[in-house]
PDB file of C-alpha atoms in Angstrom:
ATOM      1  CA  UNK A  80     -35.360 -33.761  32.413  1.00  0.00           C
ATOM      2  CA  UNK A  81     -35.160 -30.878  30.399  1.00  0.00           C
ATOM      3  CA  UNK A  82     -31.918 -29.992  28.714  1.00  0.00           C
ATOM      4  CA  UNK A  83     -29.722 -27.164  28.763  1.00  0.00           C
ATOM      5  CA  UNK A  84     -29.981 -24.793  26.403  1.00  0.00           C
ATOM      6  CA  UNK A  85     -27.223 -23.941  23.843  1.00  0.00           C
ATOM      7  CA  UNK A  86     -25.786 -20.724  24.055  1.00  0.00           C
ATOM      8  CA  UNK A  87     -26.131 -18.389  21.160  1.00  0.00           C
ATOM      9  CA  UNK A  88     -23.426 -17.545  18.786  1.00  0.00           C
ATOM     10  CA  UNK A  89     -21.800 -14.005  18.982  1.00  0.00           C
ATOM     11  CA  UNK A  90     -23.082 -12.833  16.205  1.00  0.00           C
ATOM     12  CA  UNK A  91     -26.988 -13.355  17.359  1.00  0.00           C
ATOM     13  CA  UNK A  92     -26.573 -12.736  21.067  1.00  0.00           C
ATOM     14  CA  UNK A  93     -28.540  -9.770  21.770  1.00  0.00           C
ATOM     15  CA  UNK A  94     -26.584  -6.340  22.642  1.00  0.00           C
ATOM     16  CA  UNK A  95     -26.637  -4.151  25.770  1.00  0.00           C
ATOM     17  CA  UNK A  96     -27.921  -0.713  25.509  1.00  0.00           C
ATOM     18  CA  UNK A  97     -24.156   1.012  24.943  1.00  0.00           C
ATOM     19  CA  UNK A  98     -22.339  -1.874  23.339  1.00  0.00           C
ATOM     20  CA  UNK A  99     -26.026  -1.776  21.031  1.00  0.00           C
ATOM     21  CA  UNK A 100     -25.059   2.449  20.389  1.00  0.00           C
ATOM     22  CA  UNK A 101     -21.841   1.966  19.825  1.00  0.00           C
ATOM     23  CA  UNK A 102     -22.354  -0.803  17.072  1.00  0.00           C
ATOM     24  CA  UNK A 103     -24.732   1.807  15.291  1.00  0.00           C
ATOM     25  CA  UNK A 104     -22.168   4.583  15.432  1.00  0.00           C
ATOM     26  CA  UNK A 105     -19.642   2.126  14.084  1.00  0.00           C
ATOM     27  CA  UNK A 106     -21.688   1.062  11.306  1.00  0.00           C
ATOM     28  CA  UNK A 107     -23.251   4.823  10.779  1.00  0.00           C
ATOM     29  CA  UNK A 108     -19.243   6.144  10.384  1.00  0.00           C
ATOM     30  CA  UNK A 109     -18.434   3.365   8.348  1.00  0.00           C
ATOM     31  CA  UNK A 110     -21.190   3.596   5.750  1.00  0.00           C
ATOM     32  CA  UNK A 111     -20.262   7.560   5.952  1.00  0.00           C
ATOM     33  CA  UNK A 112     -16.600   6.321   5.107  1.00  0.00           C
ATOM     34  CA  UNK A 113     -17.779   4.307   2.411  1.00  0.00           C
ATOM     35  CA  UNK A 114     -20.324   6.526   0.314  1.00  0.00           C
ATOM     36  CA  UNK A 115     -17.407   8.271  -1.657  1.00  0.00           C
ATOM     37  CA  UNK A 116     -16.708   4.573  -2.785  1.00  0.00           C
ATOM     38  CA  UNK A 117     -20.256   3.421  -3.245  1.00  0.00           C
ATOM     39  CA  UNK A 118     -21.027   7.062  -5.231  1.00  0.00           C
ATOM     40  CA  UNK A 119     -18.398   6.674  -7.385  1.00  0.00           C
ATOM     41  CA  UNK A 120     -19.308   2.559  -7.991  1.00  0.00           C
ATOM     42  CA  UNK A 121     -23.134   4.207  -8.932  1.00  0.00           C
ATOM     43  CA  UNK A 122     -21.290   7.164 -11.034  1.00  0.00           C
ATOM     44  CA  UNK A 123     -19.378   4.531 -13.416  1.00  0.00           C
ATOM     45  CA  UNK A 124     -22.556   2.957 -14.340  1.00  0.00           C
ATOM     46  CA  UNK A 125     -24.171   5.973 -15.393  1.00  0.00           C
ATOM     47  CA  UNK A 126     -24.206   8.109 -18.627  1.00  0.00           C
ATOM     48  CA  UNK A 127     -21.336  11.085 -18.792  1.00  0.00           C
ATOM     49  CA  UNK A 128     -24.413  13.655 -18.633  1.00  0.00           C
ATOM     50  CA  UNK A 129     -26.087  12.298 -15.608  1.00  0.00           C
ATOM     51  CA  UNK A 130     -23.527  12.280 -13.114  1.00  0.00           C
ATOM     52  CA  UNK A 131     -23.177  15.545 -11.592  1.00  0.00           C
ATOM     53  CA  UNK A 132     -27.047  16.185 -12.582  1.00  0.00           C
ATOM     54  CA  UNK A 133     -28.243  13.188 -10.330  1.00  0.00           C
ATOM     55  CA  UNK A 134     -25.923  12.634  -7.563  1.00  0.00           C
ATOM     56  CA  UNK A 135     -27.506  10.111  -5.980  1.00  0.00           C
ATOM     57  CA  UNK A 136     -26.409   6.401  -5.305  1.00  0.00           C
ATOM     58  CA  UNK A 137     -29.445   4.973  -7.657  1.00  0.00           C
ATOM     59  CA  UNK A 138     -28.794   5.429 -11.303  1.00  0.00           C
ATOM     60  CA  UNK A 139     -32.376   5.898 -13.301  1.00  0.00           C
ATOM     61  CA  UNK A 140     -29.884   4.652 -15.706  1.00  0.00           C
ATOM     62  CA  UNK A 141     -27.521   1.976 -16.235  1.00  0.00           C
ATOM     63  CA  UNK A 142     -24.905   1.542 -18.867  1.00  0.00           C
ATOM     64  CA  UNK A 143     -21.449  -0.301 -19.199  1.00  0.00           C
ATOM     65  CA  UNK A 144     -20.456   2.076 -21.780  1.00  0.00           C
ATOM     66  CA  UNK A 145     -17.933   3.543 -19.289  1.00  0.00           C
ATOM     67  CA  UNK A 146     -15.891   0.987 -19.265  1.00  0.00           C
ATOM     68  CA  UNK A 147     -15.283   0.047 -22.827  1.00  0.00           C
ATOM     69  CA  UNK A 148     -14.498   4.168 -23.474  1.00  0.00           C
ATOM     70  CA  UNK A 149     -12.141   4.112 -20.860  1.00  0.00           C
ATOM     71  CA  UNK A 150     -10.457   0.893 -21.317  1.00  0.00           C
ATOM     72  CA  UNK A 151      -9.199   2.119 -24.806  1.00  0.00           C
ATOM     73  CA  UNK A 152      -9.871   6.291 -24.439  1.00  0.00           C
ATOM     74  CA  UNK A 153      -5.519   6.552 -23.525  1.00  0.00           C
ATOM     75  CA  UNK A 154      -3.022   5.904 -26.233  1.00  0.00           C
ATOM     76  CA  UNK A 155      -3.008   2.260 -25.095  1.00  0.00           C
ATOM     77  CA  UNK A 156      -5.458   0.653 -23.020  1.00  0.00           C
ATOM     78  CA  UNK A 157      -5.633   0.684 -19.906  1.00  0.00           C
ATOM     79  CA  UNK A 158      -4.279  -2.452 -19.358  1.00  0.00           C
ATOM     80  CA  UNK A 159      -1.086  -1.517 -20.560  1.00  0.00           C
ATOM     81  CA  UNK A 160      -0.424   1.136 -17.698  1.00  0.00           C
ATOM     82  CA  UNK A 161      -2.334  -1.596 -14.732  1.00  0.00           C
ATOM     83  CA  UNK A 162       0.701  -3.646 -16.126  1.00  0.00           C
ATOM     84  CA  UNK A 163       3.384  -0.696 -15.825  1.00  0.00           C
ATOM     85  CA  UNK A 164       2.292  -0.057 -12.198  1.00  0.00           C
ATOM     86  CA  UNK A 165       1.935  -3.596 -11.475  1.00  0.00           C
ATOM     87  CA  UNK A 166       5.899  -3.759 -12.617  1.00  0.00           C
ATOM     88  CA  UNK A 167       6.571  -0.451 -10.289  1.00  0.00           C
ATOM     89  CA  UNK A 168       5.361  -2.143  -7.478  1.00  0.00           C
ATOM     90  CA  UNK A 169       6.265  -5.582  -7.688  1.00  0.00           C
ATOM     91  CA  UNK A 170       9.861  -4.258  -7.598  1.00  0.00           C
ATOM     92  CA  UNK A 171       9.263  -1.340  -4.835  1.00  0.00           C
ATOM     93  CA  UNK A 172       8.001  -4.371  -2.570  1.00  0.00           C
ATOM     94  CA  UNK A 173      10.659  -6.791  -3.155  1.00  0.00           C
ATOM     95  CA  UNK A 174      13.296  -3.923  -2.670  1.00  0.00           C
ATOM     96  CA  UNK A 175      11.969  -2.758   0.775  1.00  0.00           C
ATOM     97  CA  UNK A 176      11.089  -5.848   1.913  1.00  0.00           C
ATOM     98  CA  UNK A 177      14.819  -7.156   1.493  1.00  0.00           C
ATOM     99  CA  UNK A 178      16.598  -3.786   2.117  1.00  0.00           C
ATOM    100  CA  UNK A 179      14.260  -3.435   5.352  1.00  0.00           C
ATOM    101  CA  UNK A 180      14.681  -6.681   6.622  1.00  0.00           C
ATOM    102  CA  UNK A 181      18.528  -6.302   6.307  1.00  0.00           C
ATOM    103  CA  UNK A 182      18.674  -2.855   8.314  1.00  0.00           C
ATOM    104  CA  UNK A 183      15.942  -3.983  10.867  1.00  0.00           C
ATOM    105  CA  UNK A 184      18.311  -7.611  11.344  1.00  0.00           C
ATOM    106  CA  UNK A 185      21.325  -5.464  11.950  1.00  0.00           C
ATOM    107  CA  UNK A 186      19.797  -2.695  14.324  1.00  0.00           C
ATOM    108  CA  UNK A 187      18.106  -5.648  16.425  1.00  0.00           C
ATOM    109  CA  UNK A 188      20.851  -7.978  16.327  1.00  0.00           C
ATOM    110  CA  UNK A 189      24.352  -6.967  15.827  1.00  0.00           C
ATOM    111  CA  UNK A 190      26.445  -4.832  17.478  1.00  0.00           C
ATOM    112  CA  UNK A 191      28.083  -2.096  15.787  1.00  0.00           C
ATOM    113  CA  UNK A 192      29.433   1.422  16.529  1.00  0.00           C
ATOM    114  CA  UNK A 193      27.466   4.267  17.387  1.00  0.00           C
ATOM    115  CA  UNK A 194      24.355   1.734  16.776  1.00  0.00           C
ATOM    116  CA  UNK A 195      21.983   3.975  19.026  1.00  0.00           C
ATOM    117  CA  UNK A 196      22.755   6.938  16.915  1.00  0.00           C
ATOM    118  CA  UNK A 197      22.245   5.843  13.917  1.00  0.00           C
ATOM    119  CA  UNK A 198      19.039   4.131  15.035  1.00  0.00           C
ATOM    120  CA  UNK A 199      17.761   7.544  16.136  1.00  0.00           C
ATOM    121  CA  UNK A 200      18.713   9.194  13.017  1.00  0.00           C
ATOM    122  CA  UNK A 201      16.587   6.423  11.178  1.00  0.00           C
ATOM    123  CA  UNK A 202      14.001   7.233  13.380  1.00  0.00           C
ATOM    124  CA  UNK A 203      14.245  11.281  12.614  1.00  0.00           C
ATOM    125  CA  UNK A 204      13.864  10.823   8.908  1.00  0.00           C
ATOM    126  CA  UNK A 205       9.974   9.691   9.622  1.00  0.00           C
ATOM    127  CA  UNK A 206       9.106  13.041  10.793  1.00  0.00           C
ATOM    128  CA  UNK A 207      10.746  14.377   7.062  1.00  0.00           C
ATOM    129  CA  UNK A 208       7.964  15.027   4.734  1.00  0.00           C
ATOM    130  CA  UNK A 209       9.087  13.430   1.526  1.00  0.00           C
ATOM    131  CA  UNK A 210       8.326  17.346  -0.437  1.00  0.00           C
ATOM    132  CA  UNK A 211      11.590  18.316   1.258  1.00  0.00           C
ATOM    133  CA  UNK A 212      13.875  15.121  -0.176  1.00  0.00           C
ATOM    134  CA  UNK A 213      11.987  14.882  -3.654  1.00  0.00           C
ATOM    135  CA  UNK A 214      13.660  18.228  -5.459  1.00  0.00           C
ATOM    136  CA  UNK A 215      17.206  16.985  -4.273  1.00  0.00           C
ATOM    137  CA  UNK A 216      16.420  13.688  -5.565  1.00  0.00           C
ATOM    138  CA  UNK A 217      14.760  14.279  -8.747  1.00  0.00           C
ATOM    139  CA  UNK A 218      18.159  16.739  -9.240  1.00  0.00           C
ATOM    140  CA  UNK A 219      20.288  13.810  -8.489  1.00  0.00           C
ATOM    141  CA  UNK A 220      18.662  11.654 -10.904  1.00  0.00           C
ATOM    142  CA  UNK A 221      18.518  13.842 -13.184  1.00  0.00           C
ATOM    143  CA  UNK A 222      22.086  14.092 -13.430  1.00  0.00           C
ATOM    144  CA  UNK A 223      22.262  10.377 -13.827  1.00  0.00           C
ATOM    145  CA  UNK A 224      20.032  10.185 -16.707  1.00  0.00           C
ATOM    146  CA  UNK A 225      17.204   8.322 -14.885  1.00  0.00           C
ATOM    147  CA  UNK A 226      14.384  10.667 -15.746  1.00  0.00           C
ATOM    148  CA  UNK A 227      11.498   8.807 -17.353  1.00  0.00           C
ATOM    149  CA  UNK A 228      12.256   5.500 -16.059  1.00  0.00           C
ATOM    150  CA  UNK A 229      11.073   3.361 -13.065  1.00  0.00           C
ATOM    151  CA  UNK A 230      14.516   3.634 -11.418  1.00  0.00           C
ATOM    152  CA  UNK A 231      13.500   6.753  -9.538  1.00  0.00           C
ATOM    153  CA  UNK A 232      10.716   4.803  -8.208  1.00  0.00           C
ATOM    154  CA  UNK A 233      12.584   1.797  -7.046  1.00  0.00           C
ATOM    155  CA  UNK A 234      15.801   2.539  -5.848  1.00  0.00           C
ATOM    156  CA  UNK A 235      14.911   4.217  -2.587  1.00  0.00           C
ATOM    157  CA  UNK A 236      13.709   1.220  -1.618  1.00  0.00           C
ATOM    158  CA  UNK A 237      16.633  -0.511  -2.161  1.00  0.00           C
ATOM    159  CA  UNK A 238      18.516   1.380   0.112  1.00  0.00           C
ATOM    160  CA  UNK A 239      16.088   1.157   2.976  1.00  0.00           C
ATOM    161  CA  UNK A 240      15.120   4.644   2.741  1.00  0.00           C
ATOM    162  CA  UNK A 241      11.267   3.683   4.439  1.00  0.00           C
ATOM    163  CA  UNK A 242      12.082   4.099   8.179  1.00  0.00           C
ATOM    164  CA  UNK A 243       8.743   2.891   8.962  1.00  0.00           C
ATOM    165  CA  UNK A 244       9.241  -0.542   7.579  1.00  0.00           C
ATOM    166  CA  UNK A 245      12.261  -0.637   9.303  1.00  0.00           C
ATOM    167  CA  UNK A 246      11.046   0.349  12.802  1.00  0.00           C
ATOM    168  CA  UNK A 247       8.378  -2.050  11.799  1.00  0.00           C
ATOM    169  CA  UNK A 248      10.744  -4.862  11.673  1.00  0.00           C
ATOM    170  CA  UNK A 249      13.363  -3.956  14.504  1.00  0.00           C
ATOM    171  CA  UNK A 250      10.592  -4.474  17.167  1.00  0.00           C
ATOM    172  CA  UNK A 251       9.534  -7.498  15.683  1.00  0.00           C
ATOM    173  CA  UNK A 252      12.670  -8.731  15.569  1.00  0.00           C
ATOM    174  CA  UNK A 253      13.161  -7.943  18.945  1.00  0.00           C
ATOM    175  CA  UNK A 254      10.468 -10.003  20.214  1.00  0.00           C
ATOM    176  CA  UNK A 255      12.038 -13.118  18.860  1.00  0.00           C
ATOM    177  CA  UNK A 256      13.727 -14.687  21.912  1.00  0.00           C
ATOM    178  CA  UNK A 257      18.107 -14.994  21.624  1.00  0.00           C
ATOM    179  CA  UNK A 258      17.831 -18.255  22.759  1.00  0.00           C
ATOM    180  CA  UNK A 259      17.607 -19.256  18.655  1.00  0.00           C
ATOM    181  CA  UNK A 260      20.216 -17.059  17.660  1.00  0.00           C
ATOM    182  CA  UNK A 261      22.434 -18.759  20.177  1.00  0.00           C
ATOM    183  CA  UNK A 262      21.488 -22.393  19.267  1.00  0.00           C
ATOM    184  CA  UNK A 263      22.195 -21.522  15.692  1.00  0.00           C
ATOM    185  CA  UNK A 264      25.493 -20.030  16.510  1.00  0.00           C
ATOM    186  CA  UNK A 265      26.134 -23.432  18.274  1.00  0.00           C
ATOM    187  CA  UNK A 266      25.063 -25.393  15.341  1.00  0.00           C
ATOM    188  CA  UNK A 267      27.719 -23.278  13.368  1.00  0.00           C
ATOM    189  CA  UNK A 268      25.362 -21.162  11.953  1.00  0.00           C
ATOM    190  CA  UNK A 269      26.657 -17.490  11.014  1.00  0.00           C
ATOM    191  CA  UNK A 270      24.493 -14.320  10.853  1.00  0.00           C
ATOM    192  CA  UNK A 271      23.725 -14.554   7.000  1.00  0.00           C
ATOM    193  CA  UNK A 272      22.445 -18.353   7.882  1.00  0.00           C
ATOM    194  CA  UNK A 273      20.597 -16.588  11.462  1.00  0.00           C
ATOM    195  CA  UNK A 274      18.857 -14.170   8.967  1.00  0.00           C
ATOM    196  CA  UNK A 275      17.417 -16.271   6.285  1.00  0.00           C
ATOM    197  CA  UNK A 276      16.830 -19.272   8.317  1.00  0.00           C
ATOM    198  CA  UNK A 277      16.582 -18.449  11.340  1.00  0.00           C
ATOM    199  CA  UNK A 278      14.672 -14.662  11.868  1.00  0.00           C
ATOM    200  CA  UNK A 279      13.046 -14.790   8.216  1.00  0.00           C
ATOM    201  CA  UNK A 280      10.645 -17.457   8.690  1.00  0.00           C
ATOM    202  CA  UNK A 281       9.606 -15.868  11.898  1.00  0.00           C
ATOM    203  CA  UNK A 282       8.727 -12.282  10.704  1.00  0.00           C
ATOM    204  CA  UNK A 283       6.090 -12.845   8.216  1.00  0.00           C
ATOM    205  CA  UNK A 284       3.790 -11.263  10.023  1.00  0.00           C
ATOM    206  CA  UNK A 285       6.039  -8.036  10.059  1.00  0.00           C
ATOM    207  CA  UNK A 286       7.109  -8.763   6.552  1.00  0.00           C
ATOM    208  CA  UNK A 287       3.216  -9.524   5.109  1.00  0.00           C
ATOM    209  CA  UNK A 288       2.455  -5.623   6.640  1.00  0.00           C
ATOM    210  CA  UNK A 289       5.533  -4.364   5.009  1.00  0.00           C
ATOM    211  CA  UNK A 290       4.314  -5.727   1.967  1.00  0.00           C
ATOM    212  CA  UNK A 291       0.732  -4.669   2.239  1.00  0.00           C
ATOM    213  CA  UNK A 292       1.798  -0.844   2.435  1.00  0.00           C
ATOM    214  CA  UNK A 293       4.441  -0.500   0.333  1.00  0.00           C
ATOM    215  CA  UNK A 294       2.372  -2.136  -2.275  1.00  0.00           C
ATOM    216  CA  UNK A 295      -0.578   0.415  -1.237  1.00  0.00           C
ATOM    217  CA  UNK A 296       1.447   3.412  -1.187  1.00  0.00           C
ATOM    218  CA  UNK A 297       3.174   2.462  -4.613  1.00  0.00           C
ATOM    219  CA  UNK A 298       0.145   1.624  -6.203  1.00  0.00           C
ATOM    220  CA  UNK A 299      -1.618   4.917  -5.335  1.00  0.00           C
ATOM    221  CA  UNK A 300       1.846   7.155  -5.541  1.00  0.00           C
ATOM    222  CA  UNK A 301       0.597   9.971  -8.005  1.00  0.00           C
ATOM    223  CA  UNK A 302       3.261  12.925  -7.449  1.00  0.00           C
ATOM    224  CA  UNK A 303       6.154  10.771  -7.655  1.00  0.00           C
ATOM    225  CA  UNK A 304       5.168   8.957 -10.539  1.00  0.00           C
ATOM    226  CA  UNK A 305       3.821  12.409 -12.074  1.00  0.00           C
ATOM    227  CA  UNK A 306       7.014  13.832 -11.756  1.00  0.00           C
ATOM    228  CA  UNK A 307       9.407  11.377 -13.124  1.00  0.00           C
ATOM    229  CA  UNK A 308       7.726   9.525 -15.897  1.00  0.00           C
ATOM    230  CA  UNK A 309       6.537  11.799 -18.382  1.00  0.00           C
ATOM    231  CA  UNK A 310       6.735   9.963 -21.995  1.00  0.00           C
ATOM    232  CA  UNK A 311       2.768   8.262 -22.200  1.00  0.00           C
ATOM    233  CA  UNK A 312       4.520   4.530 -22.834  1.00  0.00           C
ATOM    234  CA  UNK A 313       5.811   4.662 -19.167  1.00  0.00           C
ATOM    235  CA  UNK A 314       2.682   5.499 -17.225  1.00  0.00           C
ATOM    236  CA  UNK A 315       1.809   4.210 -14.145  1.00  0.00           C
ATOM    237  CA  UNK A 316      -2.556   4.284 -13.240  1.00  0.00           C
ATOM    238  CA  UNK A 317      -2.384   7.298 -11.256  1.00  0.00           C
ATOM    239  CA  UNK A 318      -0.681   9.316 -14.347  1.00  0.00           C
ATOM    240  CA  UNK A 319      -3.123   7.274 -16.860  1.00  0.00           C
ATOM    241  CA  UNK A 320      -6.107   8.478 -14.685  1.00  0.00           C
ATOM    242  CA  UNK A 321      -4.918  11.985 -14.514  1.00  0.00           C
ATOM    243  CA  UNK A 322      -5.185  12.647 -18.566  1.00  0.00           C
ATOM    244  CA  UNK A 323      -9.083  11.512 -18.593  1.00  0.00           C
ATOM    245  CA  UNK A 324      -9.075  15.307 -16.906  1.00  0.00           C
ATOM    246  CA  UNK A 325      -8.338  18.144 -18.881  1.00  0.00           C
ATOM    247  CA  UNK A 326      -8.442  21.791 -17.619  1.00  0.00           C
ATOM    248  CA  UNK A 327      -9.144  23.595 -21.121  1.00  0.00           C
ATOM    249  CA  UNK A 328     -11.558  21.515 -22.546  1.00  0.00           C
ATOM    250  CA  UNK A 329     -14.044  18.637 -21.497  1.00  0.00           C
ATOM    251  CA  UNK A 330     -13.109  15.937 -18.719  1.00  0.00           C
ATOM    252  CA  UNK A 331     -14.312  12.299 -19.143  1.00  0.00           C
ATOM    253  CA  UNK A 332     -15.582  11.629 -15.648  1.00  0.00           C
ATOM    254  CA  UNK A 333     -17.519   8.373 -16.361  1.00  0.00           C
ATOM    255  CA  UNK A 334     -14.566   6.498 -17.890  1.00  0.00           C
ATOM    256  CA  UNK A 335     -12.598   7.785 -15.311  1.00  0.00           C
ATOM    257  CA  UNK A 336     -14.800   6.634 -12.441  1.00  0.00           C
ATOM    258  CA  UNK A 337     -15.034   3.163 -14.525  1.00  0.00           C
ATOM    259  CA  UNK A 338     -11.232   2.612 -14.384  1.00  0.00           C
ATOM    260  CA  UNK A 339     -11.171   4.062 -11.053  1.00  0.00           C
ATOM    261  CA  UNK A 340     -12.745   1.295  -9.861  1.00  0.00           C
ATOM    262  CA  UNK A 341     -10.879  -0.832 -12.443  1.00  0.00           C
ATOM    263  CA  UNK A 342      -8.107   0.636 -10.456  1.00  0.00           C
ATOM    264  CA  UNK A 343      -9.183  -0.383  -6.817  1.00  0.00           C
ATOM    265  CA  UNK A 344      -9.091  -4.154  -7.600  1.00  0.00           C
ATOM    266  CA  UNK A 345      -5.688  -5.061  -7.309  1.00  0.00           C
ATOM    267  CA  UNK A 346      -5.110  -2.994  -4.059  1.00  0.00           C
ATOM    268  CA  UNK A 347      -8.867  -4.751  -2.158  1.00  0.00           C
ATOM    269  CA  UNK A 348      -6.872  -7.894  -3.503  1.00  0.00           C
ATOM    270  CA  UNK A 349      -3.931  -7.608  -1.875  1.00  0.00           C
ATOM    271  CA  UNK A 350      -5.208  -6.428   1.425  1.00  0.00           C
ATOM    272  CA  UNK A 351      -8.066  -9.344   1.747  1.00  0.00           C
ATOM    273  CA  UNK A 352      -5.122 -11.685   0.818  1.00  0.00           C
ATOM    274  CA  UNK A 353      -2.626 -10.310   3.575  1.00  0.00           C
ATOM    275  CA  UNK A 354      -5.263  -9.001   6.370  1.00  0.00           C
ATOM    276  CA  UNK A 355      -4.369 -11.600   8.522  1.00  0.00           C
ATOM    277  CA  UNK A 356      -0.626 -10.758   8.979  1.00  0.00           C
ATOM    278  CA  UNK A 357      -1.413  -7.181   8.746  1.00  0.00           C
ATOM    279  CA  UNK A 358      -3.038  -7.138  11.896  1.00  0.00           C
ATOM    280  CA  UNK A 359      -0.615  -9.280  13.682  1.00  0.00           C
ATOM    281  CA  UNK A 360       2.648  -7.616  12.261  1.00  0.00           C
ATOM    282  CA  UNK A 361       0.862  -3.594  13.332  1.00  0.00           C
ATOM    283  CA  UNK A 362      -0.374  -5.114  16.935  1.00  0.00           C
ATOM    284  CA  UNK A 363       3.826  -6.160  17.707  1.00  0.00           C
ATOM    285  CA  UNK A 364       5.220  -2.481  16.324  1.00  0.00           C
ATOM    286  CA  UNK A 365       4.954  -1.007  20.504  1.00  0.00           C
ATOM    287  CA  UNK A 366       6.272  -3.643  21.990  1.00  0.00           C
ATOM    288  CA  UNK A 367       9.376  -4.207  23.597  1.00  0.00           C
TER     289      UNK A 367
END
């Protein structure tokens, strides 16, 4: 008696003719999305005069020479500023994931006057470019003597000024049933003791994606950065990558490429660490 065959795993089952063309358009845009990262991968590892002169991915030349200029080409190297942007963004994510998670816990939670209109004004300042608020702001800081230091940086995130993190949150929150909330309350539990023990534990999946961006978008912040830290010692990457370019005399591309990519590590890290929660926090932002 013969026995049944084993089905094949997904990954080797053959494809139907438009799932089969739409898995090669996938993987034809992707690669397309990809080749700025791959060319400038194959640009690092090639001499300063062959870049521009070869452009493609192969290098008829490989050298590491890149990276040792560029690590120490800055007035420290470039570890220093990794470790000033690290600092930047450590502190931007702790701020907004606290200040976020406060404001999203009140708007889903508690009741408080005029809550709907202040919920829609939150809502408003997403569609305000941040080019509009960042000359009254750098004005305001100005005047309190916080030019050239991270505080620029951090404290709108500690006053919940990222109304996408705290949209993020609200309809997370509001997927959590009010059966615990109640049960607490019965157990004597108030709404600082709801919050941390109670609604906390449950939003990491909203509080992993709030993490994920804000250390993305801190990480790769260039005219913020660019515009308030301006002695060399307080340098974030983006401003330490911007002097390997000069427009009156000659630019090193190669070491810039090399800590480009020196550059990118921390952020794939961070993402491949988190990926899971991203997904799961993003797919819960429509509902409810």
């Amino acid at each position: 008696m013969a026995t049944p065959s084993r089905p094949l795993p997904v990954l080797f089952r053959p494809l139907k003719g438009g799932r089969l063309v739409k898995h090669i358009l996938l993987i034809g845009f992707g690669l397309v999305m990809l080749y700025p990262l791959f060319w400038m991968i194959s640009s690092s590892l090639k001499p300063e005069e062959l870049i521009f002169r070869e452009p493609g991915l192969w290098p008829s030349q490989v050298t590491f020479e890149n990276y040792t200029q560029g690590w120490y080409a800055l007035k420290h190297p470039f570890g220093y500023y990794l470790w000033n942007s690290a600092v930047v963004t450590a502190l931007s994510v702790v701020a907004n994931l606290v200040a976020c998670s406060l404001a999203a816990y009140a708007f889903a939670r508690l009741n408080f006057p005029l809550k709907k209109f202040w919920f829609a004004i939150m809502l408003g300042t997403i569609m305000l470019p941040h080019h509009v608020v960042i000359v009254p702001q750098y004005i305001m800081f100005s005047e309190l003597d916080l030019i050239n230091t991270i505080w620029p940086l951090v404290m709108p995130k500690v006053l919940a000024t990222d109304a996408f993190f705290v949209f993020l949150m609200v309809q997370f929150i509001r997927t959590l049933p009010r059966e615990l909330d109640e049960a607490a309350e019965i157990d004597g539990a108030g709404y600082w003791r709801i919050f941390i023990r109670v609604v906390m534990p449950l939003c990491m999946p909203a509080l992993a994606t709030t993490a994920i961006f804000t250390f993305i978008w801190t990480w790769n912040d260039f005219l913020s950065q660019l515009l308030y830290l301006n002695n060399p010692d307080n340098f974030t990457v983006p401003v330490a990558l911007r002097t390997f370019l000069d427009a009156s005399s000659d630019s090193s591309w190669g070491p810039m490429f090399a800590m480009s990519i020196i550059a990118l590590g921390p952020i794939f890290g961070f993402f491949l660490a988190g990926q899971k929660y991203l997904i799961r926090g993003v797919a819960t932002t429509g509902l409810k």
